[in-house]
PDB file of C-alpha atoms in Angstrom:
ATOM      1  CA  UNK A   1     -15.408 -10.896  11.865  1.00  0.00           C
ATOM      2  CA  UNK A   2     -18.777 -10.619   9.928  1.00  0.00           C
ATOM      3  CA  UNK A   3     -18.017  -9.624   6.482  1.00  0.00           C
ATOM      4  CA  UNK A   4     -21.588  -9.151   5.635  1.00  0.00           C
ATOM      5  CA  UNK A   5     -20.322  -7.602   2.418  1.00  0.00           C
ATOM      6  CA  UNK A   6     -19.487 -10.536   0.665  1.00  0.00           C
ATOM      7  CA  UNK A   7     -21.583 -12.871  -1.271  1.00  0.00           C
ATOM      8  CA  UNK A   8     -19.461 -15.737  -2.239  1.00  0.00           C
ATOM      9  CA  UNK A   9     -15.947 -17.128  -1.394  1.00  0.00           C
ATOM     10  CA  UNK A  10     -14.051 -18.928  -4.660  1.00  0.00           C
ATOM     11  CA  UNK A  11     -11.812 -21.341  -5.051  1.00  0.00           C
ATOM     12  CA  UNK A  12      -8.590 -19.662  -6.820  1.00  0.00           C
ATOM     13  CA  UNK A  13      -8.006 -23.272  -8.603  1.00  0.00           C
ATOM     14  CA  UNK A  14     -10.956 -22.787 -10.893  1.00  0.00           C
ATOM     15  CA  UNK A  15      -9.422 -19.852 -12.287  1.00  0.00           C
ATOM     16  CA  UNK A  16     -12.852 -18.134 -12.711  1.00  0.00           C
ATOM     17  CA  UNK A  17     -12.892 -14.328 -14.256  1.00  0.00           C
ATOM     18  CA  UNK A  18     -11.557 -11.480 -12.167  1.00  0.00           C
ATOM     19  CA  UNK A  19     -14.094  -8.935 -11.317  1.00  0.00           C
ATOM     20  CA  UNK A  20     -14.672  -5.692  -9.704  1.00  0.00           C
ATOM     21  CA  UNK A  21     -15.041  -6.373  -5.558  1.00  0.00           C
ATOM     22  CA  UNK A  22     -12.592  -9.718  -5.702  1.00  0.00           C
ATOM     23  CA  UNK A  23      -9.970 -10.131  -3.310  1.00  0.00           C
ATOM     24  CA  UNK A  24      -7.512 -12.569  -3.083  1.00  0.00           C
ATOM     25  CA  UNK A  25      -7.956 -14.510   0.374  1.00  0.00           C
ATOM     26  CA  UNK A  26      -4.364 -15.602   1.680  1.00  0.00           C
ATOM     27  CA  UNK A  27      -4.688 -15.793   5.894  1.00  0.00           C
ATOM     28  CA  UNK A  28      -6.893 -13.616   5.822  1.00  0.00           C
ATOM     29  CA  UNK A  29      -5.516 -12.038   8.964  1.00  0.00           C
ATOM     30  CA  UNK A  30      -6.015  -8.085   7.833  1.00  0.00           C
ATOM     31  CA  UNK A  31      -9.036  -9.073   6.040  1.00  0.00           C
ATOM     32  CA  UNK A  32     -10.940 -10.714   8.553  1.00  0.00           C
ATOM     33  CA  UNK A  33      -9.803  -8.373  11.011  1.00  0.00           C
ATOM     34  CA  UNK A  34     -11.447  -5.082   9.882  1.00  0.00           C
ATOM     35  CA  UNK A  35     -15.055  -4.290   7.826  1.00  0.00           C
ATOM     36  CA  UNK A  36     -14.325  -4.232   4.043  1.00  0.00           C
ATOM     37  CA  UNK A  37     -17.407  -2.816   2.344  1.00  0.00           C
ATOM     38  CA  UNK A  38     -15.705  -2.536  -0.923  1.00  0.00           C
ATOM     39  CA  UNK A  39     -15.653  -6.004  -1.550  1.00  0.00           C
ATOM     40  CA  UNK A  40     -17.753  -8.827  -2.370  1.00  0.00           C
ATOM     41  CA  UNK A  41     -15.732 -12.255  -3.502  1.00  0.00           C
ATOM     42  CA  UNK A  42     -13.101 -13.159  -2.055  1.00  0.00           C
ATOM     43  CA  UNK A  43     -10.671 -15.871  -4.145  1.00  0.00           C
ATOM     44  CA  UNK A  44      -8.635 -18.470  -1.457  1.00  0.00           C
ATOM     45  CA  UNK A  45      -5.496 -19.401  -2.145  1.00  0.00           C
ATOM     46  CA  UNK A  46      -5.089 -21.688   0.958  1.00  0.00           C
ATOM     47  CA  UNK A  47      -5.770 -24.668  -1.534  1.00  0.00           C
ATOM     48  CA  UNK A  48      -3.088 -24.084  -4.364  1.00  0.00           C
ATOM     49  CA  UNK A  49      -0.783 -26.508  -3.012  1.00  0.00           C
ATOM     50  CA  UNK A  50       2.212 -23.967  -3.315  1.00  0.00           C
ATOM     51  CA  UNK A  51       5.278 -25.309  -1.576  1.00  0.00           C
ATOM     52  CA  UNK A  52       6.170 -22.410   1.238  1.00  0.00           C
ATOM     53  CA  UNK A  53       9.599 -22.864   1.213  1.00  0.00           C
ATOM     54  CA  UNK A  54      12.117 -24.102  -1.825  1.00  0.00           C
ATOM     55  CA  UNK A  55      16.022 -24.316  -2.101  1.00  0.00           C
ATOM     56  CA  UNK A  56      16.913 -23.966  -5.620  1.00  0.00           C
ATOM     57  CA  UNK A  57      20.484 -25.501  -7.771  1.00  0.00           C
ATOM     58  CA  UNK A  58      21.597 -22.060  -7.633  1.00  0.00           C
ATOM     59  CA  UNK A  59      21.331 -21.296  -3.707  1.00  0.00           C
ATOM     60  CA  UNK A  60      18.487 -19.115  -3.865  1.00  0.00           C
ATOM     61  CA  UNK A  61      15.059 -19.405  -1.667  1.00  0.00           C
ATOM     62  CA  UNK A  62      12.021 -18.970  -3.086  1.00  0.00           C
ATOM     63  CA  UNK A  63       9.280 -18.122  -0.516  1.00  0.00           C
ATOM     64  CA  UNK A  64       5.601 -18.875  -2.074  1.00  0.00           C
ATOM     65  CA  UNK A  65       3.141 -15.822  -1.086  1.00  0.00           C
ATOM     66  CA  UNK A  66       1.049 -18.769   0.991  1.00  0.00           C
ATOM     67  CA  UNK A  67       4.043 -19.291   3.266  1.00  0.00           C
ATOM     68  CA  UNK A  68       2.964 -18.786   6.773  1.00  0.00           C
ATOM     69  CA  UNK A  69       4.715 -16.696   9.572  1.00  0.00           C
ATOM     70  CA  UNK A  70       5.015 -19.932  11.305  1.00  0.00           C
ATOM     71  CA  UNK A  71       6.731 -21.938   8.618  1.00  0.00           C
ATOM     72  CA  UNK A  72       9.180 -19.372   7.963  1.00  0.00           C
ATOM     73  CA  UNK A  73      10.267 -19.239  11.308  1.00  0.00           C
ATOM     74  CA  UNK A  74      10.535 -22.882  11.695  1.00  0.00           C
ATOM     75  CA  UNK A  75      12.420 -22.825   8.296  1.00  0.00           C
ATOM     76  CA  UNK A  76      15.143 -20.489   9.435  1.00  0.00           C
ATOM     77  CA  UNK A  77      15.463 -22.181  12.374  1.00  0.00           C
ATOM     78  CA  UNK A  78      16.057 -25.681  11.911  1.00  0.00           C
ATOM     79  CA  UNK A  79      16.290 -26.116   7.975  1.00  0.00           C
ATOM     80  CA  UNK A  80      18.337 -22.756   6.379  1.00  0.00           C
ATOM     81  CA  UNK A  81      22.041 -23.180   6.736  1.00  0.00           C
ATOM     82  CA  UNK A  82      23.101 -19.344   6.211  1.00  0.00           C
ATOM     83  CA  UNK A  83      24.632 -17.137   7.801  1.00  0.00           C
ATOM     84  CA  UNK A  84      21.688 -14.659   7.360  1.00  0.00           C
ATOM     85  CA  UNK A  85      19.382 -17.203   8.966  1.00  0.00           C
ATOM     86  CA  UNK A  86      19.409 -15.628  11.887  1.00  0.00           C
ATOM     87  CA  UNK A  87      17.583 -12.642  10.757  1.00  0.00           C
ATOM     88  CA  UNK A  88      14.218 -14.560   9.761  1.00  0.00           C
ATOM     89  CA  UNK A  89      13.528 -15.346  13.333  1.00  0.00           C
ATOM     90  CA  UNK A  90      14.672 -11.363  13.694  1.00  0.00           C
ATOM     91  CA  UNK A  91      11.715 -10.425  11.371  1.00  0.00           C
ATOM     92  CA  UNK A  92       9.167 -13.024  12.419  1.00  0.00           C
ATOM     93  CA  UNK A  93       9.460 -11.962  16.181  1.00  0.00           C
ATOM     94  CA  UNK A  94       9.262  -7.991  14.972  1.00  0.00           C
ATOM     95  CA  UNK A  95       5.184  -8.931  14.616  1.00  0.00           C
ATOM     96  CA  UNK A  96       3.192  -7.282  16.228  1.00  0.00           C
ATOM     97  CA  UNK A  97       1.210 -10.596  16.751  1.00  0.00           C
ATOM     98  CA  UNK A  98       0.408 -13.654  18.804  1.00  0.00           C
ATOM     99  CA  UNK A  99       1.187 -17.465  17.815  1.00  0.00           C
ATOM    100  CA  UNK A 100      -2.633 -17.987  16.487  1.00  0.00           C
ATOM    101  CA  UNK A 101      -1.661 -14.962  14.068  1.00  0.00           C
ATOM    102  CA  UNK A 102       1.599 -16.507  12.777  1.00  0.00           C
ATOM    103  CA  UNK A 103      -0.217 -20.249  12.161  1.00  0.00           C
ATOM    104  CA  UNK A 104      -2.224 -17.888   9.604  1.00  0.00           C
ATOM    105  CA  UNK A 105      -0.241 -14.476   8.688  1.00  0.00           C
ATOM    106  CA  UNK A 106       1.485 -14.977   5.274  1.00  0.00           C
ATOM    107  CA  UNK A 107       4.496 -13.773   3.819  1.00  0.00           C
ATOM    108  CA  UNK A 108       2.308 -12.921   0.470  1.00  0.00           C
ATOM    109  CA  UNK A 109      -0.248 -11.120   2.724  1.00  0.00           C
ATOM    110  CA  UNK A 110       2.265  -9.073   4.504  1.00  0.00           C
ATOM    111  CA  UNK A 111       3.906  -7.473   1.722  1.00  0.00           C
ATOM    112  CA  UNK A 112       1.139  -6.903  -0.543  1.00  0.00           C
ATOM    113  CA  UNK A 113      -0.424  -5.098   2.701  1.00  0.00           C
ATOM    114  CA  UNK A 114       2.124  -2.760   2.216  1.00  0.00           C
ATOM    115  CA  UNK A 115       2.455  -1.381   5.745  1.00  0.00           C
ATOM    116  CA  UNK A 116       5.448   0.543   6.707  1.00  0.00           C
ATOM    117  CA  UNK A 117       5.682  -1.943  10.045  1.00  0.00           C
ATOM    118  CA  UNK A 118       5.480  -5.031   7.755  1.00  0.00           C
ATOM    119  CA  UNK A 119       8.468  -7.251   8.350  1.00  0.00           C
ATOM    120  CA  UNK A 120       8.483  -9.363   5.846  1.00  0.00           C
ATOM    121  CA  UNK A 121       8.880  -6.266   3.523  1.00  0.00           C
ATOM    122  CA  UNK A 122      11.899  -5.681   5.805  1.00  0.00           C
ATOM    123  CA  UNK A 123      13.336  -8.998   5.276  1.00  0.00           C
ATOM    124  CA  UNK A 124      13.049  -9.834   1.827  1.00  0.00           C
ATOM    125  CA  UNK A 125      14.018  -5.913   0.745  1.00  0.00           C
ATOM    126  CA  UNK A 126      16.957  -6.065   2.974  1.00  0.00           C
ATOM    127  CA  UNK A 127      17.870  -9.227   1.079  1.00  0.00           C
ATOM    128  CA  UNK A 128      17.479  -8.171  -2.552  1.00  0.00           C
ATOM    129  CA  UNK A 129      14.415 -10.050  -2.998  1.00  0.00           C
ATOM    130  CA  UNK A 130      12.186  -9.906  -6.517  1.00  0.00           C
ATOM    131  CA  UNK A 131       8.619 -10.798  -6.321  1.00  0.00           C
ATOM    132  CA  UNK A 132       6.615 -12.808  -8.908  1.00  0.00           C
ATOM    133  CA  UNK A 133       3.759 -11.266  -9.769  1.00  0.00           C
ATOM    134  CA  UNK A 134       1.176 -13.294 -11.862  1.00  0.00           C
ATOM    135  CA  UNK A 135      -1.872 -11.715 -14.485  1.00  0.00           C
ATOM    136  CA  UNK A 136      -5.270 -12.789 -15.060  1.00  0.00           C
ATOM    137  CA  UNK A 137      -4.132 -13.989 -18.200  1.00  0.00           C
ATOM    138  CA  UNK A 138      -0.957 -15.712 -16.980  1.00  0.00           C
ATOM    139  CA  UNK A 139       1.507 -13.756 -18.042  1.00  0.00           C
ATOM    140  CA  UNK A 140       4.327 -12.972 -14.765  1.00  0.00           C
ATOM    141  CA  UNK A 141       6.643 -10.252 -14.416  1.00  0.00           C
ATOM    142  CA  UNK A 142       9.435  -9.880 -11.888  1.00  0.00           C
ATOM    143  CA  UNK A 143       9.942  -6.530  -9.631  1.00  0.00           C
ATOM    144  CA  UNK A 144      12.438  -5.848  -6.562  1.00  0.00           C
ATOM    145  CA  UNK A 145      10.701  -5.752  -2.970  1.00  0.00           C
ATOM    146  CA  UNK A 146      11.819  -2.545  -2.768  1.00  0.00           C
ATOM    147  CA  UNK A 147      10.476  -1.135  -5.946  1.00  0.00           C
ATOM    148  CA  UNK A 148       7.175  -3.170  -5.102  1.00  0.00           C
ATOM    149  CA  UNK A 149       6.357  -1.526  -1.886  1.00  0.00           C
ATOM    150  CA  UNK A 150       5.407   2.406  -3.376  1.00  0.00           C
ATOM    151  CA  UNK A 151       4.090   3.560  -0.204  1.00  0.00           C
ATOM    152  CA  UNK A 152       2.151   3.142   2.710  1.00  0.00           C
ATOM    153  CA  UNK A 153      -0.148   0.915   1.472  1.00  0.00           C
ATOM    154  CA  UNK A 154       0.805   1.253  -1.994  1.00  0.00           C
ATOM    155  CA  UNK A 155       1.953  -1.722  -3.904  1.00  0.00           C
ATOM    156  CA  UNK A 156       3.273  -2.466  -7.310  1.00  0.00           C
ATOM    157  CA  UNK A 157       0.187  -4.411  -8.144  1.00  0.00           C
ATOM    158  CA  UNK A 158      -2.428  -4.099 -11.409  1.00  0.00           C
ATOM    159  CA  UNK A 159      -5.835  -5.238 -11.061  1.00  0.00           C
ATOM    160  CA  UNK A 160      -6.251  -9.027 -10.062  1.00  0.00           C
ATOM    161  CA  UNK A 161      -2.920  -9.535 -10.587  1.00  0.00           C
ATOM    162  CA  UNK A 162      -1.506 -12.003  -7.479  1.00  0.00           C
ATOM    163  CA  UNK A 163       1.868 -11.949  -6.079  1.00  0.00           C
ATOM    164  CA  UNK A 164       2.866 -15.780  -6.551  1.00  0.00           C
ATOM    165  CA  UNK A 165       6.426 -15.930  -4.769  1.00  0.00           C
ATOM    166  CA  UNK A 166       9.338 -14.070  -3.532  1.00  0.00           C
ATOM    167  CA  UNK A 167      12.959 -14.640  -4.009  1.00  0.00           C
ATOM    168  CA  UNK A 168      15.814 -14.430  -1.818  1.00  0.00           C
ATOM    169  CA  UNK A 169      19.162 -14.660  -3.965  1.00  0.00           C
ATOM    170  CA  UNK A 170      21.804 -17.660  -2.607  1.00  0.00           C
ATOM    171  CA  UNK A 171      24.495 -14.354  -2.422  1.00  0.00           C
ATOM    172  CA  UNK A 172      22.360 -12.386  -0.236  1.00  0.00           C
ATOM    173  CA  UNK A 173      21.659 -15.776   2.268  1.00  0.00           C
ATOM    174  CA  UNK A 174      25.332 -15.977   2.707  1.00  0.00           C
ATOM    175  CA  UNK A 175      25.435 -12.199   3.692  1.00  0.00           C
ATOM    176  CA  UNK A 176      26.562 -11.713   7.032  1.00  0.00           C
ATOM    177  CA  UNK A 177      23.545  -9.213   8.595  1.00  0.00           C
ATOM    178  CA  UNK A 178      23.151  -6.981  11.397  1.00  0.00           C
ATOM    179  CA  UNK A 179      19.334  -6.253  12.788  1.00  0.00           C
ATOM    180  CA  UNK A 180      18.072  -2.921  14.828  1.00  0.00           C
ATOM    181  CA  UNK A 181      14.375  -2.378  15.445  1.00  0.00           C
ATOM    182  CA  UNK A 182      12.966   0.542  17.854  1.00  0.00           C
ATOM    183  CA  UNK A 183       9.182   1.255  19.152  1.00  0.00           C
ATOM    184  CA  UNK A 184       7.415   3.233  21.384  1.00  0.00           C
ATOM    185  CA  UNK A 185       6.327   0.880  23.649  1.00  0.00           C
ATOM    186  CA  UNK A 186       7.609  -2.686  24.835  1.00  0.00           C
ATOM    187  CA  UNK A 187       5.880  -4.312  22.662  1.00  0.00           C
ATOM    188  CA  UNK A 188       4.380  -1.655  20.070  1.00  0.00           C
ATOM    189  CA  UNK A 189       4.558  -1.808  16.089  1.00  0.00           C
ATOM    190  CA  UNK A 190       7.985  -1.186  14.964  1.00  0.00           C
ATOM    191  CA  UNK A 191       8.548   2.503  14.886  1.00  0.00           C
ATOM    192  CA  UNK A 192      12.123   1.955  13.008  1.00  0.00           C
ATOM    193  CA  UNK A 193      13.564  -1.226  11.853  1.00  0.00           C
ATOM    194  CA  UNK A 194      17.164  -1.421   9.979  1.00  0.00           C
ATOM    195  CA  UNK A 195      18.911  -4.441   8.576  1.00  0.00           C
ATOM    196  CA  UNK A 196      22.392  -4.513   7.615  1.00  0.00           C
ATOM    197  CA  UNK A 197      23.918  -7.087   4.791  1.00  0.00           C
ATOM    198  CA  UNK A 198      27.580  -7.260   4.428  1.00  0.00           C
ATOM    199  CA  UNK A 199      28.280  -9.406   1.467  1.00  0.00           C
ATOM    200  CA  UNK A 200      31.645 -12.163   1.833  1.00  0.00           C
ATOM    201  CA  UNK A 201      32.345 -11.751  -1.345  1.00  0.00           C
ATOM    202  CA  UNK A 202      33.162  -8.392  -2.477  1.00  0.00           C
ATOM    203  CA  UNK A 203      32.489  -6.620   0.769  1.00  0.00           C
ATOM    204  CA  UNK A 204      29.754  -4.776   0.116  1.00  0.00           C
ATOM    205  CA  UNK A 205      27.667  -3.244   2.408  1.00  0.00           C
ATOM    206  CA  UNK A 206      23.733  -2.972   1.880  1.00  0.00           C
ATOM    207  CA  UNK A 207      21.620  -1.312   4.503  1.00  0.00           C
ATOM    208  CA  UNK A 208      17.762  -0.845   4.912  1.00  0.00           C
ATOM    209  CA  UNK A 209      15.819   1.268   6.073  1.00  0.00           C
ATOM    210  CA  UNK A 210      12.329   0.462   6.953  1.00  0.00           C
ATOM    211  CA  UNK A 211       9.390   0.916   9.488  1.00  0.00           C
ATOM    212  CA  UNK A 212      10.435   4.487  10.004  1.00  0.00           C
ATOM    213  CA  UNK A 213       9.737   5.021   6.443  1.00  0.00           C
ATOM    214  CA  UNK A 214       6.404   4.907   4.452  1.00  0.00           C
ATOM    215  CA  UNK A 215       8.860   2.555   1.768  1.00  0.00           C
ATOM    216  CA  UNK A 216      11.561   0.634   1.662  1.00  0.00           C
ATOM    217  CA  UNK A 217      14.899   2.351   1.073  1.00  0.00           C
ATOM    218  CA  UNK A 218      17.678  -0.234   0.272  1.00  0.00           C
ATOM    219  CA  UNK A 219      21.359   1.277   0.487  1.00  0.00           C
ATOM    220  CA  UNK A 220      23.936  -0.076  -1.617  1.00  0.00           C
ATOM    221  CA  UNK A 221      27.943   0.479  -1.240  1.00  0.00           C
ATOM    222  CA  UNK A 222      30.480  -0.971  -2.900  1.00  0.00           C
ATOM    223  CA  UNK A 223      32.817  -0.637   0.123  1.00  0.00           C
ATOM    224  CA  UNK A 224      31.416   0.352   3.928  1.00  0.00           C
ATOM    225  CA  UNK A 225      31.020   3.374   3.556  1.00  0.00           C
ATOM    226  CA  UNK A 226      32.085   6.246   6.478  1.00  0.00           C
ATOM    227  CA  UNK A 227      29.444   7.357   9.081  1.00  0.00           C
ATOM    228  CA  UNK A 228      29.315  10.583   7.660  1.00  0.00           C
ATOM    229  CA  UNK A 229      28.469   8.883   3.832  1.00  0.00           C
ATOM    230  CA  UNK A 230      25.650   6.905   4.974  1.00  0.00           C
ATOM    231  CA  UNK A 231      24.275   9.218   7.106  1.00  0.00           C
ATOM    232  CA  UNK A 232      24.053  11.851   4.016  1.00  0.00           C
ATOM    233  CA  UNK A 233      23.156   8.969   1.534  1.00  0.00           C
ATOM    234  CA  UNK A 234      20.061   8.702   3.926  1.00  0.00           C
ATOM    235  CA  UNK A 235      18.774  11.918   4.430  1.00  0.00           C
ATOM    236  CA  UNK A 236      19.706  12.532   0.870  1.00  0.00           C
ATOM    237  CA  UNK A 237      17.347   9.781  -0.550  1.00  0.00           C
ATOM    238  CA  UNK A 238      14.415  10.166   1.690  1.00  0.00           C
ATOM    239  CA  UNK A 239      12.404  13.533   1.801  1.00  0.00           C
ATOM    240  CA  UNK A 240      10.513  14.518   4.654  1.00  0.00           C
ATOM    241  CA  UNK A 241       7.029  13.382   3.877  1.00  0.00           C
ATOM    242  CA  UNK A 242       8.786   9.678   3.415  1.00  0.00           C
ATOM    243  CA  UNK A 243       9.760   9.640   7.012  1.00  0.00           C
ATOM    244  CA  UNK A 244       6.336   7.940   7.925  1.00  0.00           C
ATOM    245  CA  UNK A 245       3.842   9.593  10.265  1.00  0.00           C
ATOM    246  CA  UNK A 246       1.319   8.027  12.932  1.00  0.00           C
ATOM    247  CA  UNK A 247       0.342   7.386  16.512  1.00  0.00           C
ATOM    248  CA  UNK A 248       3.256   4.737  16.895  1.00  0.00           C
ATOM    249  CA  UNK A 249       5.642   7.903  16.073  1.00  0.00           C
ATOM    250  CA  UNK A 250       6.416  11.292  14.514  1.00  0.00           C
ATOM    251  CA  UNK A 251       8.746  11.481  11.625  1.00  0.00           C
ATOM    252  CA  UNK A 252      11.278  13.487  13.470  1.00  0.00           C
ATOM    253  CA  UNK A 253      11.551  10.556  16.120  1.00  0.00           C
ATOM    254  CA  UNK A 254      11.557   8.134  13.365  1.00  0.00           C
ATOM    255  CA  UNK A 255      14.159   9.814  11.396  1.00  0.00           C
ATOM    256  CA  UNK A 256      16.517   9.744  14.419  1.00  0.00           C
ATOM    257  CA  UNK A 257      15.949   6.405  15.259  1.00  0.00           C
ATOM    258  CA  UNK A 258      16.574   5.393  11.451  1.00  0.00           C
ATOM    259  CA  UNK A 259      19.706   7.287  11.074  1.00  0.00           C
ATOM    260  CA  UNK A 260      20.939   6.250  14.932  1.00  0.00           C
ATOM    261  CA  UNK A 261      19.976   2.477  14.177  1.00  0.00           C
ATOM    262  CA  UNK A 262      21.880   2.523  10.166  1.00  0.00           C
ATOM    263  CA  UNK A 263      25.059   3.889  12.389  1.00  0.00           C
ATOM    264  CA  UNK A 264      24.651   1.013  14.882  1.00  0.00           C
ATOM    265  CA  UNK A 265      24.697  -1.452  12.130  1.00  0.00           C
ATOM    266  CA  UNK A 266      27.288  -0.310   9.930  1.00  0.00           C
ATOM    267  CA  UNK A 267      29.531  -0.088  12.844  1.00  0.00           C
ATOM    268  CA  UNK A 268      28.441  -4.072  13.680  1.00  0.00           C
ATOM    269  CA  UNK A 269      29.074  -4.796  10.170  1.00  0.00           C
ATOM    270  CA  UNK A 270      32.799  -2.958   9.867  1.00  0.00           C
ATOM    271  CA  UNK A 271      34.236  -3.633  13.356  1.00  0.00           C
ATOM    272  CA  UNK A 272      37.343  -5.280  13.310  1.00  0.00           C
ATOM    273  CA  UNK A 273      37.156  -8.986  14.041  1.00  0.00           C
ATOM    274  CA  UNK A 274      39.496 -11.464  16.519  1.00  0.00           C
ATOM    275  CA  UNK A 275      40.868 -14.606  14.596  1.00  0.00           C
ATOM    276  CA  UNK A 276      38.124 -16.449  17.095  1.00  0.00           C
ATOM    277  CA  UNK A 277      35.355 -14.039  14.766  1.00  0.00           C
ATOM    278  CA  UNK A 278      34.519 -11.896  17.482  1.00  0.00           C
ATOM    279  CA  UNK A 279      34.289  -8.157  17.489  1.00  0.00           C
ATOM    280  CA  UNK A 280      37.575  -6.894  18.731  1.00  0.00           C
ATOM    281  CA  UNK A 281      37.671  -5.715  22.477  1.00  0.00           C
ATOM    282  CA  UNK A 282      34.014  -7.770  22.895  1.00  0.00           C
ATOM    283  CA  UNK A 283      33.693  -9.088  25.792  1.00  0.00           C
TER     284      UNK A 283
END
């Protein structure tokens, strides 16, 4: 793609003034996909030298904004030993994209893109991530995925100020989860996408909502709650012009298929299990 917009492309390490048409340049998978005529620097991160994936004392995973689609997958794969481990190949195989676009896609790049569809906005909301956001002048501050994500499109984000990390809690890792994703087509942008966490510990029961939705809505209960109690939690929290609207699906479609999908997961999460772990009567 010819961005014949911009003049110069810096790199981030020089930590050069922030000024009006600067972008910061992760894969640069949206941004070289489309014309941007609003912009005329763009800042790469590609040679910060952050680590993609880290394990800290505590059991959480911190997940640096220049992690690629590719390394996460290969991370949750053959490196994470949790039981929610499962659910980053989930999210990494609800793109909408080829293999080329995963070697370059970021985590960093598809949250702060903000689309509904995103899944890593799925995956780290559904696991109580916070991101790390860092200022022009250095100073970082700390927000929830879900309170990050405003909109479609909208993020939590001042002016030059870069999303350095995310942050997966060890608690939520060892979450038992439950995934549910519906489109239009075979292989169309997620129309409705619903995770389910149900935490060993005290038994809670978190589900989210996304893709259906112009935001993350995370659902906490403090016990499972009844069909009838999430389903009004739901429709209680988001309004109608939340359910999200476009060619990949009306909000009346995608409210059914989020409220049908949350049911299907709770009752994963909830069945009754065999000594063997199995659902009981599975076959």
């Amino acid at each position: 793609m010819d961005l014949n917009t911009i003049t110069d492309v810096r790199d981030a390490r020089l930590r050069e003034p922030w000024r009006p048409g600067d972008a910061w340049l992760g894969g640069g998978t949206y941004l070289f996909s489309e014309p941007q005529p609003h912009l005329r620097r763009l800042v790469d991160l590609s040679r910060m030298g952050w680590e993609p994936l880290t394990r800290h004392p505590d059991g959480s995973l911190e997940i640096s904004a220049t992690c690629t689609i590719t390394q996460l997958s290969r991370f949750g794969r053959r490196s994470l030993d949790s039981p929610a481990a499962s659910l980053f190949e989930q999210c990494c195989r609800a793109f909408l994209a080829s293999f080329k676009i995963w070697n370059m896609a970021t985590v960093g790049g598809n949250l702060c893109n903000g689309l509904p569809a995103g899944p890593m906005i799925s995956l780290t909301a559904a696991l109580d991530g916070s991101c790390l956001l860092q200022a022009q002048d250095g100073s970082t501050r700390e927000v929830k995925v879900a309170d990050f994500i405003r909109g479609a499109g909208l993020k939590d984000l001042a002016d030059g100020e870069l999303l350095r990390s995310v942050t997966l809690p060890g608690r939520a890792l060892d979450c038992r989860t439950a995934f549910r994703q519906a489109s239009l087509y075979g292989l169309g942008r997620s129309g409705a996408l619903v995770i389910g966490a149900l935490d060993p510990v005290d038994g809670s029961l978190a589900v989210t909502v996304t893709a259906a939705t112009t935001r993350p809505f995370r659902f906490w209960f403090p016990l499972p709650p009844t069909a009838e109690h999430l389903r009004a939690a739901i429709d209680g929290a988001v309004s109608g012009p939340e359910w999200f609207d476009d060619i990949h699906g009306l909000p009346e479609w995608r409210r059914h298929m989020g409220l049908r999908l949350a049911e299907e997961v709770r009752r994963e999460l909830t069945a009754p299990t065999t000594p063997h772990g199995s659902e009981e009567g599975a076959r």
